[in-house]
Coordinates of C-alpha atoms in Angstrom, one line a residue:
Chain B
X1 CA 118.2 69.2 95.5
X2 CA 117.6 71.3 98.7
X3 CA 121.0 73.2 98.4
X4 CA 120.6 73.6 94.7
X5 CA 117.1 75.8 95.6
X6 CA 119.5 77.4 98.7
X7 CA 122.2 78.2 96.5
X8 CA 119.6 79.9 93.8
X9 CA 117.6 81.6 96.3
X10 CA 121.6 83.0 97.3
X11 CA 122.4 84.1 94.0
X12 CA 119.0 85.2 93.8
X13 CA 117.8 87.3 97.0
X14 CA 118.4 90.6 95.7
X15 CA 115.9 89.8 93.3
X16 CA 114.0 88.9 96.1
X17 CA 114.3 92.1 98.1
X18 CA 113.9 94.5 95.1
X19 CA 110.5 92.7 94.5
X20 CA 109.8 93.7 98.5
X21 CA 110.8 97.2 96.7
X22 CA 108.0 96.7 93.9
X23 CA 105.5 95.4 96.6
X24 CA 106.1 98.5 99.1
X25 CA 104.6 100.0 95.6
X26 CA 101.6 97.9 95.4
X27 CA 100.9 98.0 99.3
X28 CA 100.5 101.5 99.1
X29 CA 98.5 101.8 95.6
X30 CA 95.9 98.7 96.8
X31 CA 96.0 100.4 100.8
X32 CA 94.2 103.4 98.8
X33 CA 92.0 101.8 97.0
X34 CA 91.1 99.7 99.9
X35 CA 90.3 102.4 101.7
X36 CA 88.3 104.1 99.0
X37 CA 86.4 101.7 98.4
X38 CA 85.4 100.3 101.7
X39 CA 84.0 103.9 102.4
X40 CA 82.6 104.8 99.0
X41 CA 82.3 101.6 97.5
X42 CA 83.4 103.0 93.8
X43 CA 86.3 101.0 92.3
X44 CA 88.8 104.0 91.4
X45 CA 90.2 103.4 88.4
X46 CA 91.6 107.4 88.2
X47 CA 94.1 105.8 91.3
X48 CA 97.0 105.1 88.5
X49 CA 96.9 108.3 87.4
X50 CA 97.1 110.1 90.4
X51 CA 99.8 108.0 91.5
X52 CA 101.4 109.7 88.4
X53 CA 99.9 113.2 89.2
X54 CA 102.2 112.5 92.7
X55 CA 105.0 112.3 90.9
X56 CA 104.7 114.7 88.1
X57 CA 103.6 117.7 91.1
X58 CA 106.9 116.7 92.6
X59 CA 109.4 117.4 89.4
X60 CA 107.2 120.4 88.9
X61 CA 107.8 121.7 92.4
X62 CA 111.2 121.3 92.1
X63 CA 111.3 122.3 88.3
X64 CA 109.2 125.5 88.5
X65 CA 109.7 126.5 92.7
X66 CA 113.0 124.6 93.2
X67 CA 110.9 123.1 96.2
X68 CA 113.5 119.7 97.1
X69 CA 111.8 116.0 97.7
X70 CA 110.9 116.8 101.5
X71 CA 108.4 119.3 100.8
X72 CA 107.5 117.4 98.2
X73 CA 106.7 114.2 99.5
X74 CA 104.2 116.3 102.2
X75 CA 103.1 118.9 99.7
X76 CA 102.4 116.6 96.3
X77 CA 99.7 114.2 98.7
X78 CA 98.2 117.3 99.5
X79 CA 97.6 119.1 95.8
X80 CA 96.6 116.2 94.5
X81 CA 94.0 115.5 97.3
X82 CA 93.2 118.7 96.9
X83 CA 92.4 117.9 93.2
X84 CA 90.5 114.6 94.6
X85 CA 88.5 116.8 96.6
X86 CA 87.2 118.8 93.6
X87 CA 86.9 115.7 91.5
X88 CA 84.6 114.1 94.5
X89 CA 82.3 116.9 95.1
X90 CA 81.7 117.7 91.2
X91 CA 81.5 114.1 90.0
X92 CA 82.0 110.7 91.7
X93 CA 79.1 111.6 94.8
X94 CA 76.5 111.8 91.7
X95 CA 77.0 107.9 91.2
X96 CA 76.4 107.0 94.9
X97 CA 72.7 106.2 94.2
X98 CA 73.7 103.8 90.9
X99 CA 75.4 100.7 90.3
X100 CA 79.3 100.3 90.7
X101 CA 80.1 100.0 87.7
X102 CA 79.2 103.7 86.9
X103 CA 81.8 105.0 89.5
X104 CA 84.2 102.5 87.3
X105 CA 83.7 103.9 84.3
X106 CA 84.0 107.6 85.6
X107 CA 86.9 107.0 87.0
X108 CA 88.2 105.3 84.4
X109 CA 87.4 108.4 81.7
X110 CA 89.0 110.4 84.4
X111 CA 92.1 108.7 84.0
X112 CA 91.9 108.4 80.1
X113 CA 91.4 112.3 80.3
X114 CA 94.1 113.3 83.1
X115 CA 96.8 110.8 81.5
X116 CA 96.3 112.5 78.2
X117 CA 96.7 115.9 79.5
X118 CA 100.1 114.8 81.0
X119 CA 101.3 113.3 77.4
X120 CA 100.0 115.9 75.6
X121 CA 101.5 119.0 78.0
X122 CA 105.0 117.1 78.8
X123 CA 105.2 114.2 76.0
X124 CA 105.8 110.7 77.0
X125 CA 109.4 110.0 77.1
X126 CA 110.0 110.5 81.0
X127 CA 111.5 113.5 82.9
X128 CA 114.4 112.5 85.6
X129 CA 114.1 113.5 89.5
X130 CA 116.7 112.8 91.4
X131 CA 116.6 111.2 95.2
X132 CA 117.1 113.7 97.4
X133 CA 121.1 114.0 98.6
X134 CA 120.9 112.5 102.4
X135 CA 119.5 109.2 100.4
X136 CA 122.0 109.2 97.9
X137 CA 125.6 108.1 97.7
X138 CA 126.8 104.9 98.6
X139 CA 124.2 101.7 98.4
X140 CA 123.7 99.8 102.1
X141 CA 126.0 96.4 102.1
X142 CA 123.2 94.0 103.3
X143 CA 125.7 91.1 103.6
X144 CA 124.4 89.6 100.4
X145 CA 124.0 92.5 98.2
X146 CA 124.1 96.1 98.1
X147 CA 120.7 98.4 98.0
X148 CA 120.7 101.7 97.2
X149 CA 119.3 103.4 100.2
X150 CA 116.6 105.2 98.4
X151 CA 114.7 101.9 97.6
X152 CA 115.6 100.8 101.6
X153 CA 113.8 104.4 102.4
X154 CA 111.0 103.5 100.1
X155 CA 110.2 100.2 102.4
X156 CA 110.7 101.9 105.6
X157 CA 108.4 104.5 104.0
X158 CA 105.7 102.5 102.5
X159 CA 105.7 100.2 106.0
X160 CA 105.7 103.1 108.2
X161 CA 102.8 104.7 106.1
X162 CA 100.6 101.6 106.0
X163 CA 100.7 101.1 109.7
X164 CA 99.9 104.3 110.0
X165 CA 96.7 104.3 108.5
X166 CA 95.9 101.0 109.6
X167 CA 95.7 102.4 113.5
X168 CA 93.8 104.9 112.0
X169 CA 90.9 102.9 111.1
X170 CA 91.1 100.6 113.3
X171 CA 92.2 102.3 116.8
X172 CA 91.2 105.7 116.3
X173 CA 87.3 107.1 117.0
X174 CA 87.7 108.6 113.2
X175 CA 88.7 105.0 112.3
X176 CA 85.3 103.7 114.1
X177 CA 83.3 106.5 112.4
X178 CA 84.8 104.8 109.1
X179 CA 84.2 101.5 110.0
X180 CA 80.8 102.3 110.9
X181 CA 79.5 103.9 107.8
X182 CA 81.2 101.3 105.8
X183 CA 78.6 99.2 107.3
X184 CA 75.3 101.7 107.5
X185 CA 76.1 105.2 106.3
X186 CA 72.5 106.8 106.9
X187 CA 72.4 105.7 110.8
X188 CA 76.0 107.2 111.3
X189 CA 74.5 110.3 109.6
X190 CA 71.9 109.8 112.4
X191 CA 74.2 110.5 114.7
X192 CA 75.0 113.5 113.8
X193 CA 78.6 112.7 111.8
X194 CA 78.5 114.8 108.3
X195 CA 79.2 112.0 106.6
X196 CA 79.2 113.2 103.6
X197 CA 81.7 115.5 104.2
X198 CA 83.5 112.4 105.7
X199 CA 83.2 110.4 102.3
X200 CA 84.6 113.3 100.5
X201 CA 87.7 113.4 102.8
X202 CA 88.0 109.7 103.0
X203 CA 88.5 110.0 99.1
X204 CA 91.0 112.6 99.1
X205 CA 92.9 110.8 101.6
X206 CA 92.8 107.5 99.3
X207 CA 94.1 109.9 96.3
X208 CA 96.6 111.7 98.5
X209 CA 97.8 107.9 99.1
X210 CA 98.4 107.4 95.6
X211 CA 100.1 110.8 95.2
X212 CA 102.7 109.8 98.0
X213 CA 103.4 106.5 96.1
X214 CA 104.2 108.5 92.8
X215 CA 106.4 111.0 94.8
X216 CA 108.2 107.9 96.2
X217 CA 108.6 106.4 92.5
X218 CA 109.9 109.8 90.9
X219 CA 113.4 109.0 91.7
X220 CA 113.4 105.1 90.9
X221 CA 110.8 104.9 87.7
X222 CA 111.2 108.1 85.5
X223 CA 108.4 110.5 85.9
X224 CA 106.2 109.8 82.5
X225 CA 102.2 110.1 82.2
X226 CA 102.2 106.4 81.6
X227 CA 103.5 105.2 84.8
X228 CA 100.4 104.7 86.5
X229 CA 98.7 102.8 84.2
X230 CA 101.2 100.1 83.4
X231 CA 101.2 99.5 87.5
X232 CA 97.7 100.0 88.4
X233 CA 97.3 97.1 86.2
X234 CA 98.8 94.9 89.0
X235 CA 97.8 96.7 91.8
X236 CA 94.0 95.9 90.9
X237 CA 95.3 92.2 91.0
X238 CA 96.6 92.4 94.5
X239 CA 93.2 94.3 95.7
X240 CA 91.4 91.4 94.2
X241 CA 94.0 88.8 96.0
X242 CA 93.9 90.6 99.0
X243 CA 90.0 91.0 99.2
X244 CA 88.1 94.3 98.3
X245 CA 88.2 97.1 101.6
X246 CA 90.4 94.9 103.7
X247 CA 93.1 97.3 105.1
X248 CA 95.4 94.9 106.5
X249 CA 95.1 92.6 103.3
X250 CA 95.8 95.1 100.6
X251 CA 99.2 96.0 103.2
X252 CA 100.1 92.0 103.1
X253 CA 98.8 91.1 100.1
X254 CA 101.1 94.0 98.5
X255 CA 104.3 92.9 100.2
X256 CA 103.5 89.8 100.1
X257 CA 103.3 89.6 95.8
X258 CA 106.5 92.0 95.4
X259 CA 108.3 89.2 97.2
X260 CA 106.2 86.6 95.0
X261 CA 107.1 88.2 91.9
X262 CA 110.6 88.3 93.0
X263 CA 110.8 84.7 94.2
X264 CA 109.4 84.3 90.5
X265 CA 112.6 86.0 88.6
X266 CA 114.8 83.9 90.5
X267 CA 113.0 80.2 89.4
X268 CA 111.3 80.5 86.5
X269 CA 111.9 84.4 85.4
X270 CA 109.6 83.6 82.6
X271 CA 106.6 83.6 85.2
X272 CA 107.5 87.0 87.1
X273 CA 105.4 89.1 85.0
X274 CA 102.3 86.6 85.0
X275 CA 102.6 85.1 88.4
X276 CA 100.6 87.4 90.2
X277 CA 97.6 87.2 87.9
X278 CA 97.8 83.4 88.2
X279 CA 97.1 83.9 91.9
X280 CA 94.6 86.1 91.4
X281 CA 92.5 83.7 89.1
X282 CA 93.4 80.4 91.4
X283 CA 92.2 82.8 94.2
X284 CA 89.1 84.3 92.7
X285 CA 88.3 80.6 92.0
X286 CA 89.2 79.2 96.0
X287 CA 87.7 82.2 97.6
X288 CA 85.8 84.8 95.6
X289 CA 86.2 87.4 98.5
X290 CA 89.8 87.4 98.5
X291 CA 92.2 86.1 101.0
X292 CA 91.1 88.7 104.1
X293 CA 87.9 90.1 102.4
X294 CA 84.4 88.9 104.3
X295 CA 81.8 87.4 102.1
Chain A
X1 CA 51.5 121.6 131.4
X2 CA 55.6 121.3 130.6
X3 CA 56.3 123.1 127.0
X4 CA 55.9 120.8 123.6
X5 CA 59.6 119.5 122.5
X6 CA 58.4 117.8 119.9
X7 CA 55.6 118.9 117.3
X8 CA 54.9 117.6 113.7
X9 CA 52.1 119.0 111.3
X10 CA 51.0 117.5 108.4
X11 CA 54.3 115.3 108.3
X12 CA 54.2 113.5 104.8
X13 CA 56.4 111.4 103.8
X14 CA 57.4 108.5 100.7
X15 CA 60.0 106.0 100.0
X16 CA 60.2 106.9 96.5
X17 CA 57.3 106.3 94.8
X18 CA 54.7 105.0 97.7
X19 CA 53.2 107.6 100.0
X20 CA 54.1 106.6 103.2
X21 CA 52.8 108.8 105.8
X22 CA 49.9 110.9 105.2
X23 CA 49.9 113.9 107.5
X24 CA 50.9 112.7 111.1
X25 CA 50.1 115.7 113.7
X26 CA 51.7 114.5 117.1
X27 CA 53.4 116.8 120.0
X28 CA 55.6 115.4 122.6
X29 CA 56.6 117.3 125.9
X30 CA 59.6 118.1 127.9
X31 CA 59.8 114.9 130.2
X32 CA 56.9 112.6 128.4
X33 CA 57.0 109.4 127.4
X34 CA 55.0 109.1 124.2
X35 CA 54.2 106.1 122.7
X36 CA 53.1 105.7 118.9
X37 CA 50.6 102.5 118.6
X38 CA 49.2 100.9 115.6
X39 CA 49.5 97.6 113.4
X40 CA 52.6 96.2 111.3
X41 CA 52.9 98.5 108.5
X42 CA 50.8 101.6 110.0
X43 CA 53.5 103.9 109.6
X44 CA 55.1 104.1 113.2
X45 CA 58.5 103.6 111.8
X46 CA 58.2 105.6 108.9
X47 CA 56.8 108.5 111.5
X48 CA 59.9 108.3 113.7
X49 CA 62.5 107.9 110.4
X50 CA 60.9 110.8 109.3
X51 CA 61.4 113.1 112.7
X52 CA 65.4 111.8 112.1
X53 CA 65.7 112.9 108.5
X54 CA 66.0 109.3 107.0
X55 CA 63.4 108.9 104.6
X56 CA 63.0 110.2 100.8
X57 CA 61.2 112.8 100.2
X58 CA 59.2 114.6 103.4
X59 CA 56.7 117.8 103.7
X60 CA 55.1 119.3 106.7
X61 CA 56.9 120.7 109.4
X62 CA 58.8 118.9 112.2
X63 CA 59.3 121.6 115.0
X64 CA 62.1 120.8 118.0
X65 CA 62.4 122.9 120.3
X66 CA 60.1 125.6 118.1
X67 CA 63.3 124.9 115.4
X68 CA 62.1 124.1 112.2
X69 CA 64.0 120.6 110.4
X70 CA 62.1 119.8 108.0
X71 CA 64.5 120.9 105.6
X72 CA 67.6 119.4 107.5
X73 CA 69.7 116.9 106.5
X74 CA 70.1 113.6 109.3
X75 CA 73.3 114.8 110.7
X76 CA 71.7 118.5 111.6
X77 CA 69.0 116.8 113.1
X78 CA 71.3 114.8 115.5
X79 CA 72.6 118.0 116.6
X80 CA 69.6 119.7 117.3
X81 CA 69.0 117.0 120.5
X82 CA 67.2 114.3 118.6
X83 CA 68.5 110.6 118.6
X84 CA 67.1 107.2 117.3
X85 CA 67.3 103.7 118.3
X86 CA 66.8 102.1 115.5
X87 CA 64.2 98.5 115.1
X88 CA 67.1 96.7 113.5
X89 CA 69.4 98.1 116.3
X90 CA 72.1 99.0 114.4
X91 CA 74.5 97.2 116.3
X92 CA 78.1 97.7 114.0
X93 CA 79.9 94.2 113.5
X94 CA 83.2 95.8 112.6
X95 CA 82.9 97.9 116.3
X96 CA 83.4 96.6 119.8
X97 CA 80.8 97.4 122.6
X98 CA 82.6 100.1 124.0
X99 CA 83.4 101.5 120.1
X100 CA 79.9 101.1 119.2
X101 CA 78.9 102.8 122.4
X102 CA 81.6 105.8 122.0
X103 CA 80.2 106.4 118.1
X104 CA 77.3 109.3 118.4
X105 CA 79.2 112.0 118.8
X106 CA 77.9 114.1 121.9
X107 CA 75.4 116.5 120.8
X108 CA 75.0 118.3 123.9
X109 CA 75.7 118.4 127.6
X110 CA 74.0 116.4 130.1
X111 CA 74.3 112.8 129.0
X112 CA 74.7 109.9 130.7
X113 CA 78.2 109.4 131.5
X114 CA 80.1 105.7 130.9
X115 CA 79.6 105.0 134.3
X116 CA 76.3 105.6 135.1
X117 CA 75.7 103.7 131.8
X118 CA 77.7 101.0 133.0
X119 CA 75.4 100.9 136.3
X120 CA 72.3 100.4 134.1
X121 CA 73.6 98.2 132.1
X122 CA 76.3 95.9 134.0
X123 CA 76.5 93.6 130.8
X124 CA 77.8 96.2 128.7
X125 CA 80.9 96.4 131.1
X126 CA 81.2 92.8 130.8
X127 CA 81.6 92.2 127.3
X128 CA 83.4 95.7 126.5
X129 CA 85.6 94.5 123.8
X130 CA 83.6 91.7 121.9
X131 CA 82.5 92.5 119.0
X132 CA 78.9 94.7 118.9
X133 CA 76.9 91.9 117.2
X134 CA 78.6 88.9 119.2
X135 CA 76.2 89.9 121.8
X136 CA 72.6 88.5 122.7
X137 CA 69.5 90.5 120.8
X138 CA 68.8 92.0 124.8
X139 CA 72.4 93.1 125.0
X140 CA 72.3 94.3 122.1
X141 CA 69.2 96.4 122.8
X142 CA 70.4 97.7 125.8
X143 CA 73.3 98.7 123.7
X144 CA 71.1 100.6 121.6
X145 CA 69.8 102.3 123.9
X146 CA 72.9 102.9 126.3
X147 CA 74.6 104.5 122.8
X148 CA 72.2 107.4 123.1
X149 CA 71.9 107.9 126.0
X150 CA 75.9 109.1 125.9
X151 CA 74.7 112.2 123.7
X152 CA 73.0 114.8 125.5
X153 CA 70.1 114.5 122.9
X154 CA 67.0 115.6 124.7
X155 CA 64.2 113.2 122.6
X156 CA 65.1 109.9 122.3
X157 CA 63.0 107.7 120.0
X158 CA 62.9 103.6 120.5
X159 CA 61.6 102.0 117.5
X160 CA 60.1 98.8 119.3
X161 CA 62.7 98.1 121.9
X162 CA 61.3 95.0 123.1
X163 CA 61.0 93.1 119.8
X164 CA 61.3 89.6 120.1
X165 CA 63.0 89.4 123.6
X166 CA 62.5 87.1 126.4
X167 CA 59.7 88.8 128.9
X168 CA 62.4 88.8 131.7
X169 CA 64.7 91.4 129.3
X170 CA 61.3 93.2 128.5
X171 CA 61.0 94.3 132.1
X172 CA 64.6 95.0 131.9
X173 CA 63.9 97.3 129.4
X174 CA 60.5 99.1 130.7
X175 CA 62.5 99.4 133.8
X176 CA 65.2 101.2 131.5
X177 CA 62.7 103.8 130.1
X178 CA 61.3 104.7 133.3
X179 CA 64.4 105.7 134.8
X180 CA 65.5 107.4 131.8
X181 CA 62.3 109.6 132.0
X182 CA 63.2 109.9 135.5
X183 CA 66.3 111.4 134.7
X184 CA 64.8 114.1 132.7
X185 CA 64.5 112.5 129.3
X186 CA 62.2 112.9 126.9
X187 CA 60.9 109.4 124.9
X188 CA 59.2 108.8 122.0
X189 CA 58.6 105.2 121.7
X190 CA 56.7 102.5 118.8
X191 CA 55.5 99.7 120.1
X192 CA 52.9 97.0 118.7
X193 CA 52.7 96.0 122.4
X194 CA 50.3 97.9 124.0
X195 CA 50.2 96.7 127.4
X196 CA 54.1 96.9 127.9
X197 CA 53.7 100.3 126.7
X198 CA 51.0 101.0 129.3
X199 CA 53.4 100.6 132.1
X200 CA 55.8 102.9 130.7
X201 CA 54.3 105.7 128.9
X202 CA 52.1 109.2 129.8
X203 CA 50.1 109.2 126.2
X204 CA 49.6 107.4 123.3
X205 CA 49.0 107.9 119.6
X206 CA 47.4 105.6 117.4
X207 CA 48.6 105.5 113.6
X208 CA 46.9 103.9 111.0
X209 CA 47.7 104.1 107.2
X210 CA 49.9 106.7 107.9
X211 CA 47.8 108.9 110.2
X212 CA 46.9 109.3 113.7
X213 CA 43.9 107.7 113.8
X214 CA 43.4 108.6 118.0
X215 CA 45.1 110.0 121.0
X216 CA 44.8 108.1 124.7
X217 CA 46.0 109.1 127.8
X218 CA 47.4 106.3 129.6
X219 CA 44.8 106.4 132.5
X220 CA 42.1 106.0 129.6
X221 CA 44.2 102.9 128.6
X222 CA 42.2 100.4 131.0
X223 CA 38.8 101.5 129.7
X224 CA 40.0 101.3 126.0
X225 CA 41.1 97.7 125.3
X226 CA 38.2 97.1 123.0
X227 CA 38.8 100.2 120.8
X228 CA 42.5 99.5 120.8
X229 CA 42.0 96.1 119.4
X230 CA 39.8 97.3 117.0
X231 CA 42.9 99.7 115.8
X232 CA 45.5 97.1 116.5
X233 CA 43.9 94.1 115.8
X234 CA 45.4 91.6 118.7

């Protein structure tokens, strides 16, 4: 019995590890929502599309300037948080004062709107980006399977990214400031923080998140307006799971259901595309605030 | 007599419908220690949230420093040398005690540094990295208090430090404010209790449904307890 699971979970690991692949996706997607949220407190439902906005300003910047993936993956974040800045000042801080749900269902119009630009100007059929040369050629030999290095780059790059903003908030005296208006925005103001200008930056940093996760999926997924929406679909699940605002748990939580999912195509592949939404209901039944998030 | 600091005229202010403050005249001085008296609900909050920029809707003028803010957004306020203790304390859960002592930014030179601060306040030392609201309501105050000190701001308003502490942490405290003034700063203070904030202060205001209903100097204190029960009814 036990070697008949060991043998499986053999023939099955590089399912395993490309799920790590999909959940170095959703750490990223939910880290920028998390951090969006905690700070602004509007569910962004725009974040799938922006995700595609990352990947579409890439293929354009090497399309139209023949600028390669390096730039790209510094210069896409910053257009498209750019673009969140605008979006910010003109229409999300209007909804501060009113319910949630109105944030939601801007955002969510936003998304309708920008993802129908996208089809409209380049159709939906996908355009092709390559990985960049030095993460081409050969796949890694693992021992038990062979990777292609770009999706090894994309954990390294996702992990490397993730802890990076996690000292951020938590170690840094920009991190405390963020922590601190999460809990009482108008005495921070006190202070004399603009915190205002601090909430719009907060949200272009979220965005500029989800444009370095699209960047990072041009080469693997093609680059199609739909490509956000079919993932940010998920990635809402793993913020719920994970608790809404927790840093660390929308980093875990993301890793942690790429590997689930993968575990899921080796034992019962029937599950792998459900699996994570039956966690999120057993969860949101156990513990409404998510597994890190605080009541 | 030491130039005004501080000078409000015909400070109105609501939280959005309800009319809060009424026209509240007061003027602190370099180096006072002011303190605002007056019942639950008489507006002594809502005079001091108003100074700081924190309230709905305001009109009047609030003069600092012969700067007009009454137009100013919070953070501008801050800058300009004014700083608030809140009554709730604002102690942040998510922020040790030395992170939720670092977090005003300094406005100016001339604050307290960490170790003088620590001096006053050994506790604060103690108990650096627990978290901010893991500590007792006095530490907490003093935490308060100690965070503003950091800034450089020039007024420093107390909204009822001594709320429900222990009397031994309430001389802790009064002891607190008169060195501060020592040191040069200026305090405006709220209090309900007006015989702690007889040992501490230069000159009182009383407020009353949103307006200052009369103005004491401390030495009159003594030979006023029967008018200031009237107003405070204690």
């Amino acid at each position: 019995m036990i070697e008949d699971i060991l043998f499986q979970l053999e023939l099955g690991l590089p399912q395993v590890v490309l799920g790590l692949v999909n959940g170095a996706f959703y750490a990223l997607l939910s880290l920028g929502l998390a951090v969006i949220f905690g700070m602004l407190n509007v569910i962004n439902f725009a974040h799938g599309a922006q995700f595609m906005m990352g990947a579409f300003v890439a293929w354009m910047l090497l399309a139209w300037g023949g600028i390669g993936y390096w730039w790209a993956l510094v210069l896409s974040p910053l257009i498209v948080g750019a673009f969140g800045i605008v979006i910010e000042k003109l229409l999300i801080s209007r909804l501060y004062k009113l319910d949630h749900l109105y944030g939601l269902l801007l955002t969510f119009g936003l998304a309708l709107i920008i993802e129908g630009v996208f089809r409209n100007q380049f159709g939906s059929s996908g355009l092709p980006y390559s990985p960049p040369e030095s993460l081409g050629g050969p796949p890694v030999d693992l021992g038990f399977m062979f990777l292609p290095k770009y999706r090894l780059w994309v954990v390294v790059a996702s992990l490397v990214v993730s802890l990076a903003t996690w000292l951020v908030i938590e170690k840094t005296r920009l991190g405390a400031y963020l922590r601190a208006a999460t809990e009482n925005a108008a005495l921070v103001q006190a202070f004399g923080v603009n915190v205002p200008r601090m909430v719009t930056l907060t949200y272009a940093a979220g965005v500029a998140l989800a444009a370095f996760a699209g960047v990072l999926a041009a080469p693997i997924y093609s680059v199609n307006p739909q490509m956000g929406s079919s993932l940010i679909i998920t990635v809402f699940a793993v913020v719920v799971i994970g608790g809404m605002g927790s840093i660390l748990g929308s980093v875990l939580t993301g890793f942690g259901l790429g590997l689930v999912e993968g575990l899921a195509k080796v034992f019962y592949p029937e599950a792998s595309s459900t699996v994570i939404f039956v966690i999120m209901a057993i969860v949101l039944l156990a513990r409404p605030a998510g597994l890190f998030g605080r009541a | 007599m030491a130039d005004s600091l501080l000078k409000t005229a015909n400070l109105q202010a609501w939280y959005g419908e309800s009319h809060a403050l009424h026209g509240i005249d007061i003027e602190v001085r370099e180096g006072e220690v002011v303190t605002l008296l007056g019942r639950n609900g008489a507006g002594k909050t809502s005079t001091l949230r108003a100074i700081m920029g924190l309230i709905g809707r305001r009109t009047g003028s609030v003069r600092f420093e012969g700067k007009e803010l009454i137009n100013a957004r919070s953070d501008i306020i801050a800058r300009a040398g004014i700083a608030l203790c809140p009554e709730e304390r604002g102690i942040f859960a998510s922020l040790d005690v030395t992170e939720n002592l670092m977090l005003p930014p300094v406005v100016r030179p001339g604050g307290m540094s960490i170790a003088e601060i620590h001096t006053l306040f050994p506790n604060l030392k103690e108990r650096a990295r627990s978290p901010g609201t893991k500590l007792s309501g006095g530490e907490q105050q003093m935490l308060a208090i100690a965070r503003i000190l950091r800034t450089g701001a020039r007024l420093l308003m107390l909204d009822e430090p001594t709320e429900g502490l222990a009397p031994v942490i309430v001389q802790q405290i009064g002891h607190t404010i008169r060195e501060i003034k020592q040191r040069g700063f200026t305090v405006l203070l709220v209090e309900q209790n007006f015989r702690f904030a007889q040992t501490v202060a230069d000159r009182h205001y009383v407020i009353d449904h949103g307006q200052v209903v009369d103005h004491l100097d401390n030495a009159e204190m003594a030979n006023s307890a029967e008018r200031l029960h009237q107003y405070l009814g204690v």
